[in-house]
CSV table of C-alpha atoms and ligand atoms in Angstrom, one decimal:
chain,number,residue,atom,x,y,z
A,1,MET,CA,0.0,0.0,0.0
A,2,ASP,CA,1.3,3.4,-1.0
A,3,THR,CA,0.8,5.8,2.0
A,4,ALA,CA,2.2,9.3,2.6
A,5,PRO,CA,4.6,9.8,5.5
A,6,LEU,CA,3.0,10.4,8.9
A,7,SER,CA,3.3,13.8,10.5
A,8,LEU,CA,2.1,15.4,13.8
A,9,HIS,CA,-0.5,18.1,14.0
A,10,VAL,CA,0.8,21.1,16.0
A,11,PRO,CA,-2.0,23.6,16.7
A,12,GLU,CA,-1.2,27.2,16.0
A,13,PRO,CA,-2.9,30.3,17.3
A,14,ALA,CA,-5.1,32.1,14.7
A,15,VAL,CA,-2.8,35.2,14.7
A,16,ARG,CA,0.8,35.9,15.6
A,17,PRO,CA,2.5,39.3,16.3
A,18,GLY,CA,2.0,41.7,13.4
A,19,GLY,CA,-1.3,40.1,12.5
A,20,GLN,CA,-4.8,41.3,12.9
A,21,PRO,CA,-6.3,40.1,16.2
A,22,ASP,CA,-9.2,37.7,15.5
A,23,PHE,CA,-11.6,36.1,17.9
A,24,SER,CA,-14.2,35.1,15.3
A,25,ASN,CA,-13.8,31.5,16.5
A,26,VAL,CA,-15.1,32.5,20.0
A,27,THR,CA,-18.9,32.0,19.9
A,28,ILE,CA,-20.6,34.3,22.4
A,29,ALA,CA,-24.1,33.6,23.6
A,30,LYS,CA,-26.4,36.5,24.1
A,31,ALA,CA,-26.6,37.8,27.7
A,32,GLY,CA,-29.5,36.2,29.5
A,33,ALA,CA,-30.0,33.4,26.8
A,34,VAL,CA,-28.7,30.4,28.8
A,35,THR,CA,-31.1,28.6,31.1
A,36,ARG,CA,-30.6,28.2,34.8
A,37,PRO,CA,-31.3,24.6,35.7
A,38,ALA,CA,-32.2,23.3,39.2
A,39,VAL,CA,-29.1,22.5,41.3
A,40,ASP,CA,-29.9,18.8,41.4
A,41,ALA,CA,-29.8,18.6,37.6
A,42,GLU,CA,-28.0,15.6,36.1
A,43,ALA,CA,-24.9,16.2,34.0
A,44,GLN,CA,-26.4,14.6,30.9
A,45,ASP,CA,-29.5,16.8,31.1
A,46,ILE,CA,-27.6,20.0,31.0
A,47,ARG,CA,-24.9,19.2,28.5
A,48,ASP,CA,-25.6,22.4,26.5
A,49,LEU,CA,-24.3,24.5,29.4
A,50,ALA,CA,-20.8,23.1,28.8
A,51,TYR,CA,-20.8,24.5,25.3
A,52,SER,CA,-22.4,27.9,25.6
A,53,ILE,CA,-21.5,30.9,27.8
A,54,ILE,CA,-23.6,32.0,30.7
A,55,ARG,CA,-23.8,35.8,30.7
A,56,VAL,CA,-25.8,38.3,32.7
A,57,LEU,CA,-24.5,41.8,31.8
A,58,ASN,CA,-25.4,42.8,28.2
A,59,ARG,CA,-23.7,45.4,26.0
A,60,GLU,CA,-25.9,48.1,27.4
A,61,GLY,CA,-24.9,47.3,31.0
A,62,GLU,CA,-28.3,45.7,32.0
A,63,ALA,CA,-28.4,42.5,34.0
A,64,VAL,CA,-30.7,40.1,32.2
A,65,GLY,CA,-31.9,36.5,32.2
A,66,PRO,CA,-32.4,33.7,34.7
A,67,TRP,CA,-28.9,34.1,36.3
A,68,ALA,CA,-29.5,37.8,37.1
A,69,GLY,CA,-30.8,39.5,40.3
A,70,LEU,CA,-28.9,37.6,43.0
A,71,LEU,CA,-26.9,40.5,44.5
A,72,PRO,CA,-28.1,43.5,46.5
A,73,ASP,CA,-26.9,46.9,45.5
A,74,GLN,CA,-24.4,47.2,48.4
A,75,ASP,CA,-22.7,43.9,47.3
A,76,LEU,CA,-22.5,45.1,43.7
A,77,ARG,CA,-20.7,48.3,44.8
A,78,GLU,CA,-18.4,46.2,47.1
A,79,GLY,CA,-17.6,43.9,44.2
A,80,LEU,CA,-16.6,46.8,42.0
A,81,ARG,CA,-14.4,48.1,44.9
A,82,HIS,CA,-12.7,44.7,45.2
A,83,MET,CA,-11.9,44.5,41.5
A,84,MET,CA,-10.6,48.1,41.5
A,85,THR,CA,-8.5,47.3,44.6
A,86,LEU,CA,-7.0,44.2,42.9
A,87,ARG,CA,-6.2,46.3,39.8
A,88,ALA,CA,-4.5,49.1,41.8
A,89,PHE,CA,-2.6,46.5,43.9
A,90,ASP,CA,-1.3,44.9,40.8
A,91,ALA,CA,-0.2,48.2,39.3
A,92,ARG,CA,1.8,49.1,42.4
A,93,MET,CA,3.4,45.7,42.9
A,94,LEU,CA,4.3,45.5,39.2
A,95,MET,CA,6.1,48.9,39.6
A,96,ALA,CA,7.7,47.6,42.9
A,97,GLN,CA,9.1,44.7,40.9
A,98,ARG,CA,10.5,47.0,38.3
A,99,GLN,CA,12.1,49.1,41.1
A,100,GLY,CA,13.8,46.0,42.4
A,101,LYS,CA,11.8,45.8,45.6
A,102,THR,CA,10.8,42.2,44.8
A,103,SER,CA,12.1,39.6,42.4
A,104,PHE,CA,8.8,38.6,40.8
A,105,TYR,CA,5.2,39.6,40.3
A,106,MET,CA,2.1,38.2,38.5
A,107,GLN,CA,-0.9,40.4,37.6
A,108,HIS,CA,-4.6,39.7,37.2
A,109,LEU,CA,-5.4,42.4,34.6
A,110,GLY,CA,-8.7,41.5,32.8
A,111,GLU,CA,-9.4,38.5,35.1
A,112,GLU,CA,-10.4,40.4,38.3
A,113,ALA,CA,-14.0,39.3,38.2
A,114,VAL,CA,-13.2,35.6,38.4
A,115,SER,CA,-11.6,35.4,41.9
A,116,CYS,CA,-13.4,38.5,43.4
A,117,ALA,CA,-16.9,37.3,42.6
A,118,PHE,CA,-16.1,33.7,43.3
A,119,ARG,CA,-15.1,34.4,46.9
A,120,LYS,CA,-18.5,35.9,47.6
A,121,ALA,CA,-20.1,32.6,46.8
A,122,LEU,CA,-18.2,30.7,49.5
A,123,ALA,CA,-18.7,30.7,53.3
A,124,LYS,CA,-16.2,31.0,56.1
A,125,GLY,CA,-14.4,27.7,56.6
A,126,ASP,CA,-14.6,26.7,53.0
A,127,MET,CA,-11.2,26.1,51.4
A,128,ASN,CA,-9.8,27.4,48.1
A,129,PHE,CA,-6.8,25.7,46.5
A,130,PRO,CA,-5.7,28.6,44.3
A,131,THR,CA,-3.1,29.3,41.7
A,132,TYR,CA,-1.1,32.5,41.6
A,133,ARG,CA,-3.9,34.2,39.6
A,134,GLN,CA,-6.6,34.3,42.3
A,135,ALA,CA,-5.4,37.0,44.7
A,136,GLY,CA,-8.9,38.4,44.4
A,137,LEU,CA,-10.0,35.6,46.8
A,138,LEU,CA,-8.0,37.3,49.5
A,139,ILE,CA,-8.9,40.9,48.6
A,140,ALA,CA,-12.6,40.1,48.5
A,141,ASP,CA,-12.3,38.4,51.9
A,142,ASP,CA,-10.6,41.6,53.4
A,143,TYR,CA,-7.2,39.9,54.0
A,144,PRO,CA,-4.9,42.8,54.8
A,145,MET,CA,-2.9,44.1,51.8
A,146,VAL,CA,0.0,44.8,54.1
A,147,GLU,CA,0.4,41.1,54.7
A,148,MET,CA,0.3,40.4,51.0
A,149,MET,CA,3.0,42.9,50.4
A,150,ASN,CA,5.1,41.6,53.3
A,151,GLN,CA,5.0,38.3,51.5
A,152,ILE,CA,5.9,39.8,48.2
A,153,TYR,CA,8.9,41.6,49.7
A,154,SER,CA,10.0,38.5,51.8
A,155,ASN,CA,10.6,41.0,54.6
A,156,GLU,CA,10.9,40.5,58.4
A,157,SER,CA,7.1,40.5,58.7
A,158,ASP,CA,6.5,38.0,55.8
A,159,PRO,CA,3.9,35.6,57.3
A,160,LEU,CA,5.6,32.8,55.3
A,161,ARG,CA,9.1,33.8,56.5
A,162,GLY,CA,10.6,34.1,53.0
A,163,ARG,CA,10.0,30.4,52.2
A,164,GLN,CA,7.7,31.0,49.3
A,165,LEU,CA,8.1,32.7,45.9
A,166,PRO,CA,6.6,36.2,46.0
A,167,ILE,CA,2.8,36.2,45.5
A,168,MET,CA,2.5,32.6,46.7
A,169,TYR,CA,0.3,33.6,49.7
A,170,SER,CA,-1.2,31.3,52.4
A,171,SER,CA,-4.0,32.0,54.8
A,172,LYS,CA,-5.9,29.2,56.5
A,173,GLU,CA,-8.3,31.8,58.2
A,174,HIS,CA,-9.2,33.2,54.8
A,175,GLY,CA,-9.7,29.8,53.2
A,176,PHE,CA,-6.7,30.2,51.0
A,177,PHE,CA,-4.5,27.1,50.9
A,178,THR,CA,-0.8,27.7,50.5
A,179,ILE,CA,-0.2,28.2,46.8
A,180,SER,CA,1.9,25.5,45.2
A,181,GLY,CA,4.0,26.4,42.1
A,182,ASN,CA,3.4,22.9,40.8
A,183,LEU,CA,0.3,23.5,38.8
A,184,ALA,CA,-2.6,21.1,38.8
A,185,THR,CA,-1.6,19.8,42.3
A,186,GLN,CA,-4.4,22.1,43.4
A,187,TYR,CA,-6.9,19.8,41.9
A,188,VAL,CA,-5.9,16.6,43.6
A,189,GLN,CA,-5.5,18.5,46.9
A,190,ALA,CA,-8.9,20.2,46.7
A,191,VAL,CA,-10.7,16.9,45.9
A,192,GLY,CA,-8.8,15.2,48.7
A,193,TRP,CA,-9.7,18.0,51.2
A,194,ALA,CA,-13.4,17.9,50.1
A,195,MET,CA,-13.5,14.1,50.5
A,196,ALA,CA,-12.0,14.5,54.0
A,197,SER,CA,-14.7,17.0,54.8
A,198,ALA,CA,-17.4,14.5,53.7
A,199,ILE,CA,-15.7,11.6,55.6
A,200,LYS,CA,-15.7,13.8,58.7
A,201,ASN,CA,-19.4,14.6,58.2
A,202,ASP,CA,-18.4,18.3,58.1
A,203,THR,CA,-20.3,21.0,56.2
A,204,ARG,CA,-17.3,22.8,54.5
A,205,ILE,CA,-16.7,22.6,50.8
A,206,ALA,CA,-13.6,23.0,48.7
A,207,ALA,CA,-12.7,24.8,45.5
A,208,ALA,CA,-10.0,23.7,43.1
A,209,TRP,CA,-8.3,26.2,40.6
A,210,ILE,CA,-6.5,25.5,37.4
A,211,GLY,CA,-5.6,27.4,34.2
A,212,ASP,CA,-6.4,26.3,30.6
A,213,GLY,CA,-2.8,25.2,30.0
A,214,SER,CA,-2.5,23.2,33.2
A,215,THR,CA,-5.5,21.1,32.4
A,216,ALA,CA,-3.1,19.1,30.2
A,217,GLU,CA,-1.5,17.8,33.5
A,218,SER,CA,-2.6,14.3,34.5
A,219,ASP,CA,-3.5,15.6,38.0
A,220,PHE,CA,-6.4,17.3,36.5
A,221,HIS,CA,-7.8,14.1,35.1
A,222,SER,CA,-7.1,12.0,38.2
A,223,ALA,CA,-8.8,14.5,40.4
A,224,LEU,CA,-11.9,14.4,38.2
A,225,VAL,CA,-12.1,10.6,38.6
A,226,PHE,CA,-12.1,10.9,42.4
A,227,ALA,CA,-14.4,13.9,42.5
A,228,SER,CA,-16.9,12.2,40.3
A,229,THR,CA,-16.8,8.7,41.8
A,230,TYR,CA,-17.2,9.8,45.4
A,231,ARG,CA,-19.3,12.9,44.6
A,232,ALA,CA,-16.9,15.1,46.5
A,233,PRO,CA,-18.2,18.5,47.7
A,234,VAL,CA,-15.9,20.5,45.5
A,235,ILE,CA,-16.1,23.2,42.8
A,236,LEU,CA,-13.7,22.5,40.0
A,237,ASN,CA,-12.7,25.9,38.5
A,238,VAL,CA,-10.9,26.2,35.1
A,239,VAL,CA,-9.8,29.7,34.2
A,240,ASN,CA,-9.5,29.8,30.5
A,241,ASN,CA,-7.6,33.0,29.9
A,242,GLN,CA,-6.6,31.9,26.4
A,243,TRP,CA,-2.8,31.7,27.1
A,244,ALA,CA,-0.4,29.6,29.2
A,245,ILE,CA,2.7,31.7,29.1
A,246,SER,CA,3.5,31.6,25.4
A,247,THR,CA,1.4,28.6,24.4
A,248,PHE,CA,-2.2,29.3,23.4
A,249,GLN,CA,-5.1,27.3,24.8
A,250,GLY,CA,-5.2,25.0,21.7
A,251,ILE,CA,-2.0,23.3,22.9
A,252,ALA,CA,-4.1,22.0,25.9
A,253,ARG,CA,-6.6,20.9,23.3
A,254,GLY,CA,-8.9,23.9,23.9
A,255,GLY,CA,-10.1,23.7,20.3
A,256,SER,CA,-11.7,20.3,20.8
A,257,GLY,CA,-15.1,21.0,22.4
A,258,THR,CA,-14.5,23.2,25.5
A,259,PHE,CA,-12.6,22.9,28.8
A,260,ALA,CA,-16.0,22.7,30.5
A,261,ALA,CA,-16.9,19.7,28.4
A,262,ARG,CA,-14.0,17.7,29.9
A,263,GLY,CA,-16.3,17.4,33.0
A,264,LEU,CA,-19.0,15.6,31.0
A,265,GLY,CA,-16.8,12.6,30.3
A,266,PHE,CA,-16.7,12.0,34.0
A,267,GLY,CA,-20.4,12.6,34.5
A,268,ILE,CA,-19.7,16.0,36.3
A,269,PRO,CA,-22.2,18.8,35.6
A,270,ALA,CA,-20.2,21.4,33.7
A,271,LEU,CA,-21.0,25.1,33.1
A,272,ARG,CA,-19.2,27.7,31.0
A,273,VAL,CA,-19.4,31.3,32.1
A,274,ASP,CA,-18.4,34.8,31.0
A,275,GLY,CA,-15.4,35.3,33.2
A,276,ASN,CA,-15.5,39.1,32.7
A,277,ASP,CA,-19.0,39.4,34.0
A,278,TYR,CA,-19.0,39.8,37.8
A,279,LEU,CA,-22.7,38.9,38.1
A,280,ALA,CA,-22.5,35.8,36.0
A,281,VAL,CA,-19.4,34.5,37.8
A,282,HIS,CA,-21.0,35.0,41.1
A,283,ALA,CA,-24.4,33.4,40.1
A,284,VAL,CA,-22.7,30.3,38.6
A,285,ALA,CA,-20.4,30.0,41.6
A,286,CYS,CA,-23.4,30.1,44.0
A,287,TRP,CA,-25.1,27.4,41.9
A,288,ALA,CA,-22.1,25.1,42.2
A,289,ALA,CA,-21.6,25.9,45.9
A,290,GLU,CA,-25.2,25.0,46.7
A,291,ARG,CA,-24.8,21.7,44.9
A,292,ALA,CA,-21.6,20.9,46.9
A,293,ARG,CA,-23.2,21.9,50.2
A,294,ARG,CA,-26.3,19.9,49.5
A,295,ASN,CA,-24.1,16.8,49.0
A,296,LEU,CA,-25.0,16.7,45.3
A,297,GLY,CA,-21.3,16.5,44.3
A,298,PRO,CA,-18.8,18.3,42.2
A,299,THR,CA,-19.4,21.0,39.5
A,300,LEU,CA,-16.9,22.0,36.8
A,301,ILE,CA,-16.9,25.7,35.8
A,302,GLU,CA,-14.9,27.1,32.9
A,303,TYR,CA,-14.4,30.9,33.1
A,304,VAL,CA,-13.9,32.3,29.6
A,305,THR,CA,-11.6,35.3,30.0
A,306,TYR,CA,-8.5,36.9,28.6
A,307,ARG,CA,-5.1,37.5,30.2
A,308,VAL,CA,-4.5,41.1,29.3
A,309,GLY,CA,-1.1,41.5,30.9
A,310,ALA,CA,2.1,39.5,30.6
A,311,HIS,CA,2.1,36.1,32.1
A,312,SER,CA,4.5,37.3,34.8
A,313,THR,CA,7.2,39.9,35.2
A,314,SER,CA,9.5,37.4,33.5
A,315,ASP,CA,7.5,37.4,30.3
A,316,ASP,CA,7.1,39.6,27.2
A,317,PRO,CA,3.9,38.7,25.3
A,318,SER,CA,4.7,40.8,22.3
A,319,ALA,CA,7.0,37.9,21.2
A,320,TYR,CA,4.1,35.6,20.6
A,321,ARG,CA,0.7,37.5,20.2
A,322,PRO,CA,-0.4,40.7,18.6
A,323,LYS,CA,-0.1,43.8,20.8
A,324,ALA,CA,-3.7,44.9,20.4
A,325,GLU,CA,-5.2,41.4,20.9
A,326,SER,CA,-6.7,42.3,24.4
A,327,GLU,CA,-8.6,45.2,22.8
A,328,ALA,CA,-10.2,42.9,20.4
A,329,TRP,CA,-11.3,40.5,23.1
A,330,PRO,CA,-15.1,40.3,22.8
A,331,LEU,CA,-16.0,40.0,26.4
A,332,GLY,CA,-14.7,43.4,27.4
A,333,ASP,CA,-13.2,44.6,30.7
A,334,PRO,CA,-14.8,43.3,34.0
A,335,VAL,CA,-14.3,46.6,35.9
A,336,LEU,CA,-15.8,48.7,33.1
A,337,ARG,CA,-18.8,46.4,32.7
A,338,LEU,CA,-19.8,46.3,36.3
A,339,LYS,CA,-19.2,50.1,36.5
A,340,LYS,CA,-21.5,50.6,33.5
A,341,HIS,CA,-24.2,48.5,35.2
A,342,LEU,CA,-24.0,50.4,38.4
A,343,ILE,CA,-24.2,53.7,36.6
A,344,LEU,CA,-27.2,52.5,34.7
A,345,ARG,CA,-28.9,51.5,37.9
A,346,GLY,CA,-28.2,54.9,39.5
A,347,LEU,CA,-25.9,53.4,42.0
A,348,TRP,CA,-22.7,54.9,40.8
A,349,SER,CA,-21.4,57.8,38.6
A,350,GLU,CA,-18.3,58.7,36.6
A,351,ALA,CA,-17.3,61.2,39.3
A,352,ARG,CA,-17.7,58.7,42.1
A,353,HIS,CA,-15.6,56.2,40.1
A,354,VAL,CA,-12.8,58.7,39.7
A,355,GLN,CA,-12.9,59.5,43.4
A,356,ALA,CA,-13.0,55.8,44.3
A,357,GLU,CA,-10.0,55.1,42.1
A,358,ALA,CA,-8.0,57.8,43.9
A,359,GLU,CA,-9.1,56.6,47.4
A,360,ILE,CA,-8.3,53.0,46.6
A,361,MET,CA,-4.9,54.0,45.2
A,362,ASP,CA,-4.2,56.0,48.4
A,363,ASP,CA,-5.1,52.9,50.5
A,364,VAL,CA,-2.8,50.7,48.4
A,365,ILE,CA,0.1,53.2,48.7
A,366,ALA,CA,-0.5,53.5,52.5
A,367,ALA,CA,-0.3,49.7,52.8
A,368,GLN,CA,2.8,49.7,50.7
A,369,ARG,CA,4.5,52.3,52.9
A,370,LYS,CA,3.7,50.2,55.9
A,371,ALA,CA,5.0,47.0,54.4
A,372,GLU,CA,8.2,48.8,53.2
A,373,GLU,CA,8.9,49.8,56.8
A,374,HIS,CA,9.5,46.1,57.4
A,375,GLY,CA,11.9,45.8,54.4
A,376,THR,CA,12.0,44.9,50.8
A,377,MET,CA,14.1,42.5,48.8
A,378,HIS,CA,17.3,44.5,49.0
A,379,ALA,CA,16.6,46.8,52.0
A,380,GLY,CA,15.7,46.6,55.6
A,381,GLY,CA,14.6,43.6,57.7
A,382,ARG,CA,14.4,40.0,56.4
A,383,PRO,CA,13.4,36.7,58.0
A,384,SER,CA,16.0,34.9,60.0
A,385,VAL,CA,17.9,32.1,58.4
A,386,ARG,CA,16.6,30.0,61.3
A,387,ASP,CA,13.2,30.1,59.6
A,388,ILE,CA,14.4,27.9,56.8
A,389,PHE,CA,14.4,25.0,59.3
A,390,GLU,CA,11.2,25.7,61.0
A,391,GLY,CA,7.6,24.8,60.2
A,392,VAL,CA,8.1,21.5,58.4
A,393,TYR,CA,8.5,18.9,61.1
A,394,ALA,CA,6.8,18.8,64.4
A,395,GLN,CA,10.1,17.5,65.8
A,396,MET,CA,13.2,18.5,63.8
A,397,PRO,CA,15.2,15.5,62.6
A,398,PRO,CA,18.8,15.4,63.9
A,399,HIS,CA,20.4,16.1,60.5
A,400,LEU,CA,18.4,19.3,60.1
A,401,ARG,CA,19.3,20.4,63.7
A,402,ARG,CA,23.0,19.8,62.8
A,403,GLN,CA,22.6,21.9,59.6
A,404,ARG,CA,21.0,24.7,61.5
A,405,GLN,CA,23.7,24.7,64.1
A,406,LYS,CA,26.3,24.7,61.3
A,407,ALA,CA,24.6,27.8,59.8
A,408,GLY,CA,25.0,29.4,63.2
A,409,TYR,CA,21.3,29.5,64.2
B,501,LIG,C1,3.5,21.2,36.8
B,501,LIG,C2,4.0,22.5,36.2
B,501,LIG,N1,4.5,22.6,35.0
B,501,LIG,C3,5.0,23.7,34.5
B,501,LIG,C4,5.0,24.8,35.2
B,501,LIG,C5,5.6,26.1,34.6
B,501,LIG,N2,4.5,27.1,34.4
B,501,LIG,C6,4.2,28.1,35.3
B,501,LIG,S1,2.9,29.0,34.8
B,501,LIG,C7,2.7,28.1,33.4
B,501,LIG,C8,1.6,28.4,32.5
B,501,LIG,C9,0.2,28.0,33.1
B,501,LIG,O1,-0.8,28.4,32.2
B,501,LIG,P1,-2.3,28.2,32.6
B,501,LIG,O2,-2.5,26.9,33.3
B,501,LIG,O3,-3.1,28.5,31.4
B,501,LIG,O4,-2.5,29.4,33.7
B,501,LIG,P2,-2.4,31.0,33.6
B,501,LIG,O5,-1.0,31.3,33.9
B,501,LIG,O6,-2.8,31.3,32.2
B,501,LIG,O7,-3.3,31.5,34.6
B,501,LIG,C10,3.7,27.1,33.3
B,501,LIG,C11,3.8,26.1,32.2
B,501,LIG,C12,4.5,24.8,36.5
B,501,LIG,N3,4.5,25.8,37.3
B,501,LIG,N4,4.0,23.6,37.0
B,502,LIG,MG1,-4.0,30.3,30.9
């Protein structure tokens, strides 16, 4: 038989630097168009929800459809403030990295709604297993910014004593499990934590976090098997921001079906939501949290969003995607969309927005000043070398004690 030589298919993004940004492949449902099923719906009865996009805020800024109307005015204003705070925090910490005050930083630009709105769907005692792109979980839970900055600066007041990469926060009290740099481990850990909660007949639920790129890790798939088999009380979040450093979501096979649809193969109800729509994110997260709390098992949620900034301070996206791509992103900016909604409702104004921006920036700068009194990467106080040895073993093994003594601590 005469056959042509074999070759591999290597997916390529639609456009590269210098090209015209093109998101014509992203099919956007009309706001309000997607149904809201009962929380005890079976995965096979709501398959459509894994292929559409649940949206509440329309182009005019109105909140429409069956997922609208869950949040009182005060909470909406607070949500806007949280997103604006995260954005201001990012801007200052990015600058601090450029000034050499920390070695590393990662921004949330364009993705603020995902973590800020999600946090409001959880209760005290629930546990998130976040990646580095969900600091909004802490901001929206009023974790002190000074503590976050102390961690970023690895200074003498760093709650983690310099043992973690900057931005890899940890706060048990705020339901924020220590960030692991090893992506997708969050999934197995969250499912395990949720299973333990159920085994102990507790009422607390867990949330797992992963990016589009990291779904290619086998931990993602193993976690889905356990979550599905044992109906663990867990929310399985996939943040599809289109990029994983320089590889586009197609390399994690994003072009085949959707990331949400991966849940269906495991019998897990799966929903796809507009990640730049604060109201939609919150409503879908509440739906999934209620399922988990009522012992109905896991839900997989894909947040469709766009990473507007660089992957991290070590990355330059102009090498692999068109500069103006974020402006062409069809789901807009989460801060501007909620702001528009609040103005339309008479709950906000352009003048108040400008004033709030200034006030928030003042708060962030005040927190930064306070943190810098405790030191930055190259100046002021830092944790003791002794701390390297602490906090791992209840009883320090002899070889570590010897090393500590050798180091003079
Ligand atoms: C297991 C593992 N492999 C590789 C890396 C290196 N790495 C850090 S971030 C990143 C990209 C992750 O992309 P994605 O999952 O889409 O998350 P995003 O940064 O877009 O939020 C990679 C490959 C890692 N941290 N962990
Ligand atoms: Mg990504």
